[in-house]
Structure formats: C-alpha cells, structure tokens
JSON list of C-alpha atoms and ligand atoms in Angstrom, two decimals:
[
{"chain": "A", "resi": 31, "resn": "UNK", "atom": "CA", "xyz": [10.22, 71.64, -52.25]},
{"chain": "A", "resi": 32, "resn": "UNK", "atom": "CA", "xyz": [9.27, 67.70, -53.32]},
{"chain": "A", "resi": 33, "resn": "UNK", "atom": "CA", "xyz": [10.27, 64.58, -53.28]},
{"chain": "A", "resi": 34, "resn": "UNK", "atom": "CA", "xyz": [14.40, 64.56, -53.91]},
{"chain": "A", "resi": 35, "resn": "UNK", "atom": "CA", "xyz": [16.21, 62.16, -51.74]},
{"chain": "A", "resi": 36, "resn": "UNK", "atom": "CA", "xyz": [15.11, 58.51, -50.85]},
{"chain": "A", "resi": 37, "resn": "UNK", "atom": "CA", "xyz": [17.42, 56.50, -48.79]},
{"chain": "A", "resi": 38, "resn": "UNK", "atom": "CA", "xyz": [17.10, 52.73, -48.43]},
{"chain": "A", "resi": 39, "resn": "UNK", "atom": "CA", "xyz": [18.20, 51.62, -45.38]},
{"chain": "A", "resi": 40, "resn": "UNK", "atom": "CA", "xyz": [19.73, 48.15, -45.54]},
{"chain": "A", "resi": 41, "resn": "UNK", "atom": "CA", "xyz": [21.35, 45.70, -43.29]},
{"chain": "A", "resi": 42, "resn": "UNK", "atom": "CA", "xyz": [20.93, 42.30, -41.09]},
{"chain": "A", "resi": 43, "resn": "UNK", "atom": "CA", "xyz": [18.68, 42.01, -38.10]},
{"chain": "A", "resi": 44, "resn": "UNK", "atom": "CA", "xyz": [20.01, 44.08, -35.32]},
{"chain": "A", "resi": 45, "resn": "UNK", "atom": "CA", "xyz": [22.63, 46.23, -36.99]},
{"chain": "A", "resi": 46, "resn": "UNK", "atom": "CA", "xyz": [20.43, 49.79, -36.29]},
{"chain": "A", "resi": 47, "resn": "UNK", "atom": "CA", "xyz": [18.07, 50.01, -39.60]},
{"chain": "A", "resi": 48, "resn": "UNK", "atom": "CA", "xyz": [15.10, 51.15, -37.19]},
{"chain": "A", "resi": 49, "resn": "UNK", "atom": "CA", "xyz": [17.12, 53.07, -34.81]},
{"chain": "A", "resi": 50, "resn": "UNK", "atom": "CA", "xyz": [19.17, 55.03, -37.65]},
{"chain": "A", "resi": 51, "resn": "UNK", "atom": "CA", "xyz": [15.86, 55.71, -39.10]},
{"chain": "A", "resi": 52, "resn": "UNK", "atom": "CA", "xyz": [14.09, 57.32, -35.91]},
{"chain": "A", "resi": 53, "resn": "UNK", "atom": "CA", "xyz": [17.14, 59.29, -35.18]},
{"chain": "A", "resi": 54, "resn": "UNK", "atom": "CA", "xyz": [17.36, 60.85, -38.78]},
{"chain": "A", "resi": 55, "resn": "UNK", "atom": "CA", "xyz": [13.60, 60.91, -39.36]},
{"chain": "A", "resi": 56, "resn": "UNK", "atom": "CA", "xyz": [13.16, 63.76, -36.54]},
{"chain": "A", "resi": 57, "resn": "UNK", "atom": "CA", "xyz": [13.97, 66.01, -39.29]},
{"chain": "A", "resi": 58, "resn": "UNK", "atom": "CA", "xyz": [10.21, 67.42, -40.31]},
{"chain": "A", "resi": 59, "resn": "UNK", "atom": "CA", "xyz": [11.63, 67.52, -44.25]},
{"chain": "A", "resi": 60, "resn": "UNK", "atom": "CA", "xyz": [12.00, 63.69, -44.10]},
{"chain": "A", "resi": 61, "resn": "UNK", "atom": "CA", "xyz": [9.45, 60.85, -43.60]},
{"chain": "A", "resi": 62, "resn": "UNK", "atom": "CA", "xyz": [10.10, 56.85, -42.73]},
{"chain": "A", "resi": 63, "resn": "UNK", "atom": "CA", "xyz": [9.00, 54.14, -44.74]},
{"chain": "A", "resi": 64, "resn": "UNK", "atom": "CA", "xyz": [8.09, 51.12, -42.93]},
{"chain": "A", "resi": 65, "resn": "UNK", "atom": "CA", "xyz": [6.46, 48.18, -45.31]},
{"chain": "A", "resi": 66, "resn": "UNK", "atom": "CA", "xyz": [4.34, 46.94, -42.65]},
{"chain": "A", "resi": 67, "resn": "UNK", "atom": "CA", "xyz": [2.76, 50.11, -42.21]},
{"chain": "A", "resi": 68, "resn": "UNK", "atom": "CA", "xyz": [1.82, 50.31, -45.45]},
{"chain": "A", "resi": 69, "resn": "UNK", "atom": "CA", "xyz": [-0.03, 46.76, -46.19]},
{"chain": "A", "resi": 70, "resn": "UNK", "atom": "CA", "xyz": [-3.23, 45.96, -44.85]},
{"chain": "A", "resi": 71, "resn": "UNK", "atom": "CA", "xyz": [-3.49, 44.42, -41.13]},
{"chain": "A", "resi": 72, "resn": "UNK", "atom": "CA", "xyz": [-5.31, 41.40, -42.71]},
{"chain": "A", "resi": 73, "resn": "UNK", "atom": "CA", "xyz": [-1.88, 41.15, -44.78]},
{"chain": "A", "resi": 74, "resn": "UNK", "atom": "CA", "xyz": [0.24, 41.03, -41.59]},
{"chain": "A", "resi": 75, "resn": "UNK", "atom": "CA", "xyz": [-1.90, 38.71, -39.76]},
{"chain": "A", "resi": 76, "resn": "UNK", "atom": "CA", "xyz": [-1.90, 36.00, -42.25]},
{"chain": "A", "resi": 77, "resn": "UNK", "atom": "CA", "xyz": [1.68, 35.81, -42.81]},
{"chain": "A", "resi": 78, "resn": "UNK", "atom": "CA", "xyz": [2.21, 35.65, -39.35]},
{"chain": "A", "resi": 79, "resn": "UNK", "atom": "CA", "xyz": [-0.87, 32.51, -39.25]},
{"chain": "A", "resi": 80, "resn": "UNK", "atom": "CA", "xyz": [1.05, 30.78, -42.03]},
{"chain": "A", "resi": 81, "resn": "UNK", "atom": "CA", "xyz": [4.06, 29.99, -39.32]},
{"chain": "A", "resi": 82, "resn": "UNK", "atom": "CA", "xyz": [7.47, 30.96, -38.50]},
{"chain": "A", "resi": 83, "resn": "UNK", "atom": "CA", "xyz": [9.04, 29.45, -41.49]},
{"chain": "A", "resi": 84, "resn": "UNK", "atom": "CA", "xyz": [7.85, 32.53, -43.29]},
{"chain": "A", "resi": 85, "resn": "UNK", "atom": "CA", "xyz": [9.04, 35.20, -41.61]},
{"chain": "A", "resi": 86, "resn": "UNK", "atom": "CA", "xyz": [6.53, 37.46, -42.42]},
{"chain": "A", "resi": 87, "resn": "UNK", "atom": "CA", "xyz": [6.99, 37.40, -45.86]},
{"chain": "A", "resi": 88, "resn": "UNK", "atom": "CA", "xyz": [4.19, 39.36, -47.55]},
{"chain": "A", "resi": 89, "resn": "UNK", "atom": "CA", "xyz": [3.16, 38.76, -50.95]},
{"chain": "A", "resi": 90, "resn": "UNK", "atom": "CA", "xyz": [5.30, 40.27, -53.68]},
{"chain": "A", "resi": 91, "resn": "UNK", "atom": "CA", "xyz": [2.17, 42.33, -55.89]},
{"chain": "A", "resi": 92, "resn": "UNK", "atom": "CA", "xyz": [0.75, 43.49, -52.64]},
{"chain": "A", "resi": 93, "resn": "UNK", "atom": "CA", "xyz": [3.90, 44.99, -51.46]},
{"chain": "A", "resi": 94, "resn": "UNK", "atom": "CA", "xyz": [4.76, 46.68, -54.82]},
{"chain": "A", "resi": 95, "resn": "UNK", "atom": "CA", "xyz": [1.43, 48.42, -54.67]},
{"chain": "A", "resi": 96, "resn": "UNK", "atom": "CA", "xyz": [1.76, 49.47, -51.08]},
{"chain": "A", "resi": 97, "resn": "UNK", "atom": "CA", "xyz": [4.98, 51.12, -52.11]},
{"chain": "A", "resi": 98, "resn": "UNK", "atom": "CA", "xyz": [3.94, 52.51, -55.02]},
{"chain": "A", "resi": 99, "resn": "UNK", "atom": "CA", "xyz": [0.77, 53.98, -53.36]},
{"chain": "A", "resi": 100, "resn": "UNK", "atom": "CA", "xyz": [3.04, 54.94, -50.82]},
{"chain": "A", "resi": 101, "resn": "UNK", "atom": "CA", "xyz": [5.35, 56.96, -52.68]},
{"chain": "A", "resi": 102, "resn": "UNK", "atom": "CA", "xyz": [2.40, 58.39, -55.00]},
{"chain": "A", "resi": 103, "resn": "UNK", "atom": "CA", "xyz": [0.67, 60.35, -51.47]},
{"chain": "A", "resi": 104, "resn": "UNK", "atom": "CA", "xyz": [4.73, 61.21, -50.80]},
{"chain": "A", "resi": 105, "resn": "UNK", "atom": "CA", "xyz": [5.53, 63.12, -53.90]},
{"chain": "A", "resi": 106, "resn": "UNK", "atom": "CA", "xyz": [1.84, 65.08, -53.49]},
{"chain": "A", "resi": 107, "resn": "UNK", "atom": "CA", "xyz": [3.30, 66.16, -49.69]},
{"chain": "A", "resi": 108, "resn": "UNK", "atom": "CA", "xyz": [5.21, 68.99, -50.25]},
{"chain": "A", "resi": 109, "resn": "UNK", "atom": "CA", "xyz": [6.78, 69.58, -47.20]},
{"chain": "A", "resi": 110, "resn": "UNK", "atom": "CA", "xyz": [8.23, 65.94, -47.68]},
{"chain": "A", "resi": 111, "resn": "UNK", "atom": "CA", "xyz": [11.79, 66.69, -49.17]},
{"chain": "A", "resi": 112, "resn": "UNK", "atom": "CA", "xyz": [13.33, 62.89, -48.17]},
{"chain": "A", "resi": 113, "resn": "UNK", "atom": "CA", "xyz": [12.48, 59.60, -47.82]},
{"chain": "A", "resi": 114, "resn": "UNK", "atom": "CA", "xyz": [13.81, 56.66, -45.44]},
{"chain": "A", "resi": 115, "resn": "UNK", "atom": "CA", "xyz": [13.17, 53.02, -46.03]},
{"chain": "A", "resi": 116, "resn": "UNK", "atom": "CA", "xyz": [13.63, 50.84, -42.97]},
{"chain": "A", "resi": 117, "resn": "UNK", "atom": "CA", "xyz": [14.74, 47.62, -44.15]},
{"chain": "A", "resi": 118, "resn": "UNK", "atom": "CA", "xyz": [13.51, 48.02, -47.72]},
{"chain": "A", "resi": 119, "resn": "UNK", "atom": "CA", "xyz": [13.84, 46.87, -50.55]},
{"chain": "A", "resi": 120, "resn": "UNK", "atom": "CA", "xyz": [14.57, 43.24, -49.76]},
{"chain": "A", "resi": 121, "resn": "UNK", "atom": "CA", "xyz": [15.02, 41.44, -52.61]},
{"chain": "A", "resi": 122, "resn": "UNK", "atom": "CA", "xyz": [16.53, 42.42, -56.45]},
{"chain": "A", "resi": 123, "resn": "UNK", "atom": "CA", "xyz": [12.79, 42.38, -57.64]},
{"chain": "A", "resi": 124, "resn": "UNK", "atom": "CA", "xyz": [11.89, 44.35, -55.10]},
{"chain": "A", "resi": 125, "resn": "UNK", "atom": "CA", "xyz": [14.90, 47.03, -55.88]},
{"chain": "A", "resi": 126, "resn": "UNK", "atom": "CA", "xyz": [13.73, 47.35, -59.93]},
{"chain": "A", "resi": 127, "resn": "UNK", "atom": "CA", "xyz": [9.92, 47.41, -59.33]},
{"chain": "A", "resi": 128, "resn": "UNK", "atom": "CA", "xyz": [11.28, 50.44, -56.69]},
{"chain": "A", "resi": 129, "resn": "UNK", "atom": "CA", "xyz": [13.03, 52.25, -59.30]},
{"chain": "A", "resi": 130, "resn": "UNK", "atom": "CA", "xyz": [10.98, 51.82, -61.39]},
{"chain": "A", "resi": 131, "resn": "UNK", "atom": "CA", "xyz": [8.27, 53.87, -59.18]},
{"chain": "A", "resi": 132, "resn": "UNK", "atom": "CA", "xyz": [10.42, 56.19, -58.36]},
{"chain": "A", "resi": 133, "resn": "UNK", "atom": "CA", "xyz": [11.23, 56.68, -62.12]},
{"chain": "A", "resi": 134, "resn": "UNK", "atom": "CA", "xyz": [7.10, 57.18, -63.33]},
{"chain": "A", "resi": 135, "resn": "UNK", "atom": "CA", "xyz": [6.13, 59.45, -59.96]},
{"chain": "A", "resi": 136, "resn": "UNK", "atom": "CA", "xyz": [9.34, 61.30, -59.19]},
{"chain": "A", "resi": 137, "resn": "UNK", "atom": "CA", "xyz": [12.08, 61.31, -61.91]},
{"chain": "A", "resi": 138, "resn": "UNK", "atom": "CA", "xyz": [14.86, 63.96, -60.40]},
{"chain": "A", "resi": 139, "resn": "UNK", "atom": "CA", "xyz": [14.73, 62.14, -56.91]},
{"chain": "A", "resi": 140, "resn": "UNK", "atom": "CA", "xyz": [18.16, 60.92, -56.02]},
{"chain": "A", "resi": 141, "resn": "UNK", "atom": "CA", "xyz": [18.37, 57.30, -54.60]},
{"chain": "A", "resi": 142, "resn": "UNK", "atom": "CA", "xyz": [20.86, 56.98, -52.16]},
{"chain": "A", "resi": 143, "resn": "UNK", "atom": "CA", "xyz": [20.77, 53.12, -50.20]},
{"chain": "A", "resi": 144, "resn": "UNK", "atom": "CA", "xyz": [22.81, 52.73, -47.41]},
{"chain": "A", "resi": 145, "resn": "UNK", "atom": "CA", "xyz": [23.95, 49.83, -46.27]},
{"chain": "A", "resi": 146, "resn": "UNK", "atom": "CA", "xyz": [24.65, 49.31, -42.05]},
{"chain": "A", "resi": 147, "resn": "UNK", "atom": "CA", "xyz": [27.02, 46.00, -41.86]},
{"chain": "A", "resi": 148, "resn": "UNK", "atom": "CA", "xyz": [27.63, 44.50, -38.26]},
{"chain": "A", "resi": 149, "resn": "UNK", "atom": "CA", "xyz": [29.62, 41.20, -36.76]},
{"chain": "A", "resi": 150, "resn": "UNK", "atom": "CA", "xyz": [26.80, 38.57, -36.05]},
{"chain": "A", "resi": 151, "resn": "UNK", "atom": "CA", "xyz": [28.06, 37.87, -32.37]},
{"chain": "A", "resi": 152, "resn": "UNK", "atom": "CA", "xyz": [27.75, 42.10, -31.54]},
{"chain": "A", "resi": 153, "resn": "UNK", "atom": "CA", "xyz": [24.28, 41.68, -33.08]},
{"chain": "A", "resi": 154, "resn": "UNK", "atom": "CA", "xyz": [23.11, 38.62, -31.59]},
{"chain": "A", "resi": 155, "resn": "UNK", "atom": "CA", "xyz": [24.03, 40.43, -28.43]},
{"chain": "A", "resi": 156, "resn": "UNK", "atom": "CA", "xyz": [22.49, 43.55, -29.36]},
{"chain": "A", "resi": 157, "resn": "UNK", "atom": "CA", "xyz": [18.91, 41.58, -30.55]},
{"chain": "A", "resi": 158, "resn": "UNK", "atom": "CA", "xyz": [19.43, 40.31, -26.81]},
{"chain": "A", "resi": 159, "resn": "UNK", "atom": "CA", "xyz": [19.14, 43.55, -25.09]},
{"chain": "A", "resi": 160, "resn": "UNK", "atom": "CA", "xyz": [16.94, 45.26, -26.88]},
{"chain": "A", "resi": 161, "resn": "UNK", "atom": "CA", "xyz": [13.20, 45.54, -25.83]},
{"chain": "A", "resi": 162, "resn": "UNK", "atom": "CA", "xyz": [9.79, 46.47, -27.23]},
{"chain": "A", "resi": 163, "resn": "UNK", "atom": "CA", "xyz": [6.44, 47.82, -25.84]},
{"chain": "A", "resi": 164, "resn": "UNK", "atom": "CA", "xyz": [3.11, 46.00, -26.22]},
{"chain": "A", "resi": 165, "resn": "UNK", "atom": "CA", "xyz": [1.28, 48.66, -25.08]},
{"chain": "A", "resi": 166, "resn": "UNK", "atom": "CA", "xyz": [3.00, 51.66, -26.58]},
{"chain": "A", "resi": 167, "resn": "UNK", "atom": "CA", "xyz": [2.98, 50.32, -30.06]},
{"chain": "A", "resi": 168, "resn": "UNK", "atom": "CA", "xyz": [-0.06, 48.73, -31.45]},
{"chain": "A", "resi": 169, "resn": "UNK", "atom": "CA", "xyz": [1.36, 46.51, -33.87]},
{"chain": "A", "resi": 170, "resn": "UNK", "atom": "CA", "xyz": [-1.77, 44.37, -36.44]},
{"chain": "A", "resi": 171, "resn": "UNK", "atom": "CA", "xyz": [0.11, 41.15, -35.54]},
{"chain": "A", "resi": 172, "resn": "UNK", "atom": "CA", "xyz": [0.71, 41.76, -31.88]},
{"chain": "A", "resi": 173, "resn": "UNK", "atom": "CA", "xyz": [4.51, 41.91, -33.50]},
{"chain": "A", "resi": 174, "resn": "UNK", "atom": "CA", "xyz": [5.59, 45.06, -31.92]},
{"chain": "A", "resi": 175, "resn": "UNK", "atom": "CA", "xyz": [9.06, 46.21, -33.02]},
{"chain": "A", "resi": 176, "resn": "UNK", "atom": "CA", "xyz": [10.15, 49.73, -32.24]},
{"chain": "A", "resi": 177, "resn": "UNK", "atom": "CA", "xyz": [12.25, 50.00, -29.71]},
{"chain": "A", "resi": 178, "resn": "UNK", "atom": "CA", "xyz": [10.85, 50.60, -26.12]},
{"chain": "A", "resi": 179, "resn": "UNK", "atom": "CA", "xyz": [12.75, 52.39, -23.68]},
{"chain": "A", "resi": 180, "resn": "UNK", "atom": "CA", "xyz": [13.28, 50.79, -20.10]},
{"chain": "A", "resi": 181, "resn": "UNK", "atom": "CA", "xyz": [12.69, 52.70, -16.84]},
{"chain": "A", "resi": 182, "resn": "UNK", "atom": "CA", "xyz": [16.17, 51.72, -15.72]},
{"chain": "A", "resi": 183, "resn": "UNK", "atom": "CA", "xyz": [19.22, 50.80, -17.88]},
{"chain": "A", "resi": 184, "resn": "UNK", "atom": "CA", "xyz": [18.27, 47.19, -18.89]},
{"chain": "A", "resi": 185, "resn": "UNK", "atom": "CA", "xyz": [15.18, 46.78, -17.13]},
{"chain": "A", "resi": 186, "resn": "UNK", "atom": "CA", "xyz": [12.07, 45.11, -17.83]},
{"chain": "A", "resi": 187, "resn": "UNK", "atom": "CA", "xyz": [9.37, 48.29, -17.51]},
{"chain": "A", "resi": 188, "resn": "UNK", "atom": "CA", "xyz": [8.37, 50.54, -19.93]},
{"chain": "A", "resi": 189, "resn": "UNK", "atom": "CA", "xyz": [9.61, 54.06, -18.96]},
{"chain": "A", "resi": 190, "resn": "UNK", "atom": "CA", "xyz": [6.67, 55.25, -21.09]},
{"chain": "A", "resi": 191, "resn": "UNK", "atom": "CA", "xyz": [3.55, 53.58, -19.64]},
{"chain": "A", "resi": 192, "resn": "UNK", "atom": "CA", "xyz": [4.95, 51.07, -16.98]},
{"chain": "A", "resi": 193, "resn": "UNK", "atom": "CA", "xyz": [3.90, 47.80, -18.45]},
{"chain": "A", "resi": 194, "resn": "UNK", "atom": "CA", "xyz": [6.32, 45.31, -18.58]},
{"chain": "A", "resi": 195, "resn": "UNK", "atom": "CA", "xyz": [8.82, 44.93, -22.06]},
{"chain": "A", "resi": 196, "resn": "UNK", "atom": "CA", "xyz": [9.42, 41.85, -23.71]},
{"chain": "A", "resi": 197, "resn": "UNK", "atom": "CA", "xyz": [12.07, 40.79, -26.40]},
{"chain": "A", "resi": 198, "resn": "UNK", "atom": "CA", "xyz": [11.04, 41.37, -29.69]},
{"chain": "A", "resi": 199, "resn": "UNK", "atom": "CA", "xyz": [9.58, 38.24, -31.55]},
{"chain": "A", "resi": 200, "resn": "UNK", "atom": "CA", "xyz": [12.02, 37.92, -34.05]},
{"chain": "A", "resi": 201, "resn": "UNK", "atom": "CA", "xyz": [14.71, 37.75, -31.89]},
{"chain": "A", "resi": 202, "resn": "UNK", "atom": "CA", "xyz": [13.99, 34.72, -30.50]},
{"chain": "A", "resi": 203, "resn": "UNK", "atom": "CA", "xyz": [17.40, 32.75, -31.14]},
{"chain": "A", "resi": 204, "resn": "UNK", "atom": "CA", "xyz": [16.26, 30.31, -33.62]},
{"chain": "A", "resi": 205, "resn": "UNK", "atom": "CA", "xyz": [13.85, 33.40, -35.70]},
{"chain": "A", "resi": 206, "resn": "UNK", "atom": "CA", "xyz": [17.06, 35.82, -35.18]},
{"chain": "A", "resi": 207, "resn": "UNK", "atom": "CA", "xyz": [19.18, 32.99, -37.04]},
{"chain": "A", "resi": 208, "resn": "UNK", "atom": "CA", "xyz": [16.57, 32.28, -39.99]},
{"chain": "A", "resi": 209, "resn": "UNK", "atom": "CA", "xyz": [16.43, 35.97, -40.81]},
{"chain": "A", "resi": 210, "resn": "UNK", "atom": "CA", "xyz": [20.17, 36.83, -40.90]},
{"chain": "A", "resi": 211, "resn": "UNK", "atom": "CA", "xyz": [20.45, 34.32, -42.96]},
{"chain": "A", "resi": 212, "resn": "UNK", "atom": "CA", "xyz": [17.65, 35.48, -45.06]},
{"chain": "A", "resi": 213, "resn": "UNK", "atom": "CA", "xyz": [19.41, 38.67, -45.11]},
{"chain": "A", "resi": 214, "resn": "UNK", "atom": "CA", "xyz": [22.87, 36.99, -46.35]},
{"chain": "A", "resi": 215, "resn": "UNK", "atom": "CA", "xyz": [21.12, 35.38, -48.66]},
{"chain": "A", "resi": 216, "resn": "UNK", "atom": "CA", "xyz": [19.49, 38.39, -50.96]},
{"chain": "A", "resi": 217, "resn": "UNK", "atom": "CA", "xyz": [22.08, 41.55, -49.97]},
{"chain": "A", "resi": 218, "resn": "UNK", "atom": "CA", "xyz": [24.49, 40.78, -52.78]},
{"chain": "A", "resi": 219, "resn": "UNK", "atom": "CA", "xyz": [21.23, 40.48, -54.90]},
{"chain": "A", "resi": 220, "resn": "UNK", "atom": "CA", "xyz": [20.19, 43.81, -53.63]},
{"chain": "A", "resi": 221, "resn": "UNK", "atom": "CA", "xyz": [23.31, 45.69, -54.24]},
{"chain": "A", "resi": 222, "resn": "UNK", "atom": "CA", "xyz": [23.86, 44.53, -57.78]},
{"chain": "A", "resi": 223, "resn": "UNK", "atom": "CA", "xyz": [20.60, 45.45, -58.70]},
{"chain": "A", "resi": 224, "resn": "UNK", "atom": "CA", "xyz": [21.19, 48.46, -57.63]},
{"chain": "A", "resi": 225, "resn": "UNK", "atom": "CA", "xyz": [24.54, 48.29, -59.04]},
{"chain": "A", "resi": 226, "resn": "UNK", "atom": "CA", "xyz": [23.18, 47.61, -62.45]},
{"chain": "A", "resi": 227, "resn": "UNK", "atom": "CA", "xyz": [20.98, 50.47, -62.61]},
{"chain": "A", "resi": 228, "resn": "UNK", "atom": "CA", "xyz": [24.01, 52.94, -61.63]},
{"chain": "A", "resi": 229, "resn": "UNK", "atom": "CA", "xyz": [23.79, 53.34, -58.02]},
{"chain": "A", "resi": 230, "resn": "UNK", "atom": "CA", "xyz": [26.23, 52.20, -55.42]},
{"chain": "A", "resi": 231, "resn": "UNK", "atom": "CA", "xyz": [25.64, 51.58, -51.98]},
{"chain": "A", "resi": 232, "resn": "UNK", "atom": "CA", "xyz": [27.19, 53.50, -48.99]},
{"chain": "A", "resi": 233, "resn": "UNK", "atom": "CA", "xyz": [28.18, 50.63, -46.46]},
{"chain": "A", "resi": 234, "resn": "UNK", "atom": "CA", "xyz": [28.70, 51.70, -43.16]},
{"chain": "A", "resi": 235, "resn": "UNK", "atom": "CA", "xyz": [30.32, 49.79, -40.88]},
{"chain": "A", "resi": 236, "resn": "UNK", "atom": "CA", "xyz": [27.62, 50.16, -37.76]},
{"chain": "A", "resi": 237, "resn": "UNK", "atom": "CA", "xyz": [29.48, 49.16, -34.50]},
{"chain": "A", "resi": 238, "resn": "UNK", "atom": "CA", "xyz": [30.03, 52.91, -33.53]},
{"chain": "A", "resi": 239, "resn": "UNK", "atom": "CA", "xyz": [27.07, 53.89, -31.27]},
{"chain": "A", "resi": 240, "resn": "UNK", "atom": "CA", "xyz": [23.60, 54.09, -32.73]},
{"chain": "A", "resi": 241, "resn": "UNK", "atom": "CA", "xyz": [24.05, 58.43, -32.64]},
{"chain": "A", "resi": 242, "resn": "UNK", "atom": "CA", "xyz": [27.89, 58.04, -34.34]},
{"chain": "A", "resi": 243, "resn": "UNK", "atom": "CA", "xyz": [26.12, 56.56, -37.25]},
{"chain": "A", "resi": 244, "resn": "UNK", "atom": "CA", "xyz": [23.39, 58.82, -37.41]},
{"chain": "A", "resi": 245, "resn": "UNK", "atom": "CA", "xyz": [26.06, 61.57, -38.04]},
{"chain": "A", "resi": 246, "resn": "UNK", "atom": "CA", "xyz": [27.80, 60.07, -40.23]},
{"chain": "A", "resi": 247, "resn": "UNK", "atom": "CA", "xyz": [24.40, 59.85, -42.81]},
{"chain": "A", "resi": 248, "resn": "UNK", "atom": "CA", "xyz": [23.59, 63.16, -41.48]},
{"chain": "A", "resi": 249, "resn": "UNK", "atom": "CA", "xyz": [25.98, 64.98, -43.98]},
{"chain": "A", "resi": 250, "resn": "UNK", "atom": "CA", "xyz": [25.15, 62.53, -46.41]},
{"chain": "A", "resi": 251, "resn": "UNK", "atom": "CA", "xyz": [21.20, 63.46, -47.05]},
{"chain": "A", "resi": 252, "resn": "UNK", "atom": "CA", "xyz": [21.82, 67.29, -45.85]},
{"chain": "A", "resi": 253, "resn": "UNK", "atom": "CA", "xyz": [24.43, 67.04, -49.52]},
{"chain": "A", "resi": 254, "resn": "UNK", "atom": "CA", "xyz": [22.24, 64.96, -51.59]},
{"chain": "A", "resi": 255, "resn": "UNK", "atom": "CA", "xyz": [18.65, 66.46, -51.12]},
{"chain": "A", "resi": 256, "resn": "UNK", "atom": "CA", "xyz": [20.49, 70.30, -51.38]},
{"chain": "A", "resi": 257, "resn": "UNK", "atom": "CA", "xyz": [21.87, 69.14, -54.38]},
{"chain": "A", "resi": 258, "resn": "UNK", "atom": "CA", "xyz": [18.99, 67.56, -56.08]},
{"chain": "B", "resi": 547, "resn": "ZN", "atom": "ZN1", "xyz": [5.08, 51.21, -23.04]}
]
C-alpha cells in the first residue's frame, strides 16, 4: 500500500473544509494536510505581524516546498494510502506546482478535489457559532482554528480542559468578509486549472449536516483509492 488518493478539499470560510477533514481523516489509511502545519512558526508569525490585510498569506516558494517536502515523507509512509488537503491549493499556481509534485514523487496517485459550496448568510452564521480552544490547540500565531467543543450546546467553556472558548480570529466580521471574498476571487482559477490538466471537481453542496457530507465523500475515496 502507498500513496493513491489525494483529495483537495476546497471551499469558502465556514462551509466544513476542517470539519469534513477530521471526520474522514479518522480513517488510519488517510492523513490531513494542513499548510500551516507544514511551514515554519517564524513563517506564521510574520504574516500575521505584517497586518490583517494579508490574511496570512505565506510566501508562494516557501509553501511549494513545504508541500513538496510534505508529500515526499507521505509517499515513504506506507501505511498512508490517502491524502486530505484542508483548504489547499489556493490559487491556480498553487494547483500546477501541486501536480506537478504529485507527478515527480507519486505518478499513479489519483487526484480527486472536492469542492464544499455554501450560501454566505448560513456561513456567516455558522463562522458565528463556532468556537476554538486556546489551550487545547497550540497554534505558532496564537491563531487557533480547530474546532473546540463547548461543555454545553453553545457555551463558552471548553468541554476538554475548561478554559474559556473564543471565536476564531478570522471570523471576526470584517476578516470573515475579506477572505470569502478572497475565496470568490481565485475558485474559478482553481477549478480550471485543474480543469486544464483533466480533472474535474466534485462540488458538493454542504448545507446537509457536517456528518451527511462526510458520507457522501465517504464512498467517494473508499472507490477511488481501491481502484488506484
Ligand atoms: Zn480546551
């Protein structure tokens, strides 16, 4: 068993990239790509120091390195059979230099993005309600982003370690605005580029609960990384 299935995971802030991911990752065979993970803290931190204007936006050669490195420890890890990638790539340049890793370190592996698409109002809402941990997840840029789960249904303390949850950064109304419309701004870019190299993305309309959507990808890598 290798490297056979890798499954961008696309969509606007707040549509259930992260959520999706930790609900299909559970599967030992696959493993979740976060970017941020992957960079170096200094990285984080100074994109956060250069101001809100830029999102976090981490330089282009150091992320195509980090993902190449990334998927070069991957394809060595045999029990690794699939890969997620929350919320990348981002950008068209970001899609080719991905394929193009994926073509030198694993040729046979299927790529398979999916696309989650969701009504801004449900996800403003949704960026609302949702809550992260501080203390549970040690984030370089104090920028935690998993999602924490409350003691009571929408409260304010951690049912993990009893600190108190805040709302995540980037959900902060004028933040949550800037990066949907970051995200309207590149996704056509994204799909064609995938597009143009053959491979069409699955769009999935995400308003179902966060588990209804996790079973309908389910099937989805279960048939591509058997077949592969
Ligand atoms: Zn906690």
């Amino acid at each position: 068993m290798a490297l056979s299935l890798l499954v961008p995971i696309l969509g606007p802030p707040a549509s259930g990239k992260t959520t999706l991911t930790l609900a299909l990752g559970k599967d030992p065979d696959r493993h979740v790509f976060r970017l941020r993970e992957h960079v170096p803290p200094g990285v984080v931190m100074a994109t956060v120091s250069s101001g809100p204007r830029n999102l976090g936006w981490i330089d282009e050669s150091v992320v195509e390195q980090a993902v190449r490195a990334y998927l070069e420890s991957v394809v060595g890890d045999p029990l690794i059979q699939t890969v997620l990638m929350d919320n990348y790539p981002g950008t068209a340049d970001q899609v080719r230099a991905l394929l193009d890793v994926v073509e030198a370190v694993a040729p046979r592996c299927v790529v398979e993005p999916v696309e989650l698409v969701l009504d801004p109002k449900v996800r403003r809402k949704r960026a609302q309600s949702r809550r992260v941990c501080h203390r549970c997840e040690h984030d370089p840029a104090a920028d935690p982003r998993m999602p924490a789960r409350p003691s009571r249904v929408g409260g304010w303390i951690c049912a993990n370690c009893k600190s108190l949850l805040h709302t995540r950064r980037g959900d902060a109304p004028s933040l949550f605005a800037a990066r949907s419309r970051r995200h309207q701004d590149t996704v056509d870019d994204v799909r064609a580029a995938f597009d143009s190299a053959g491979i069409a993305t699955n769009v999935l309309n995400a308003i179902v609960p966060a588990s209804a959507v996790a079973s309908l990808v389910e099937p989805m890598l279960i048939a591509r990384s058997n077949t592969a």
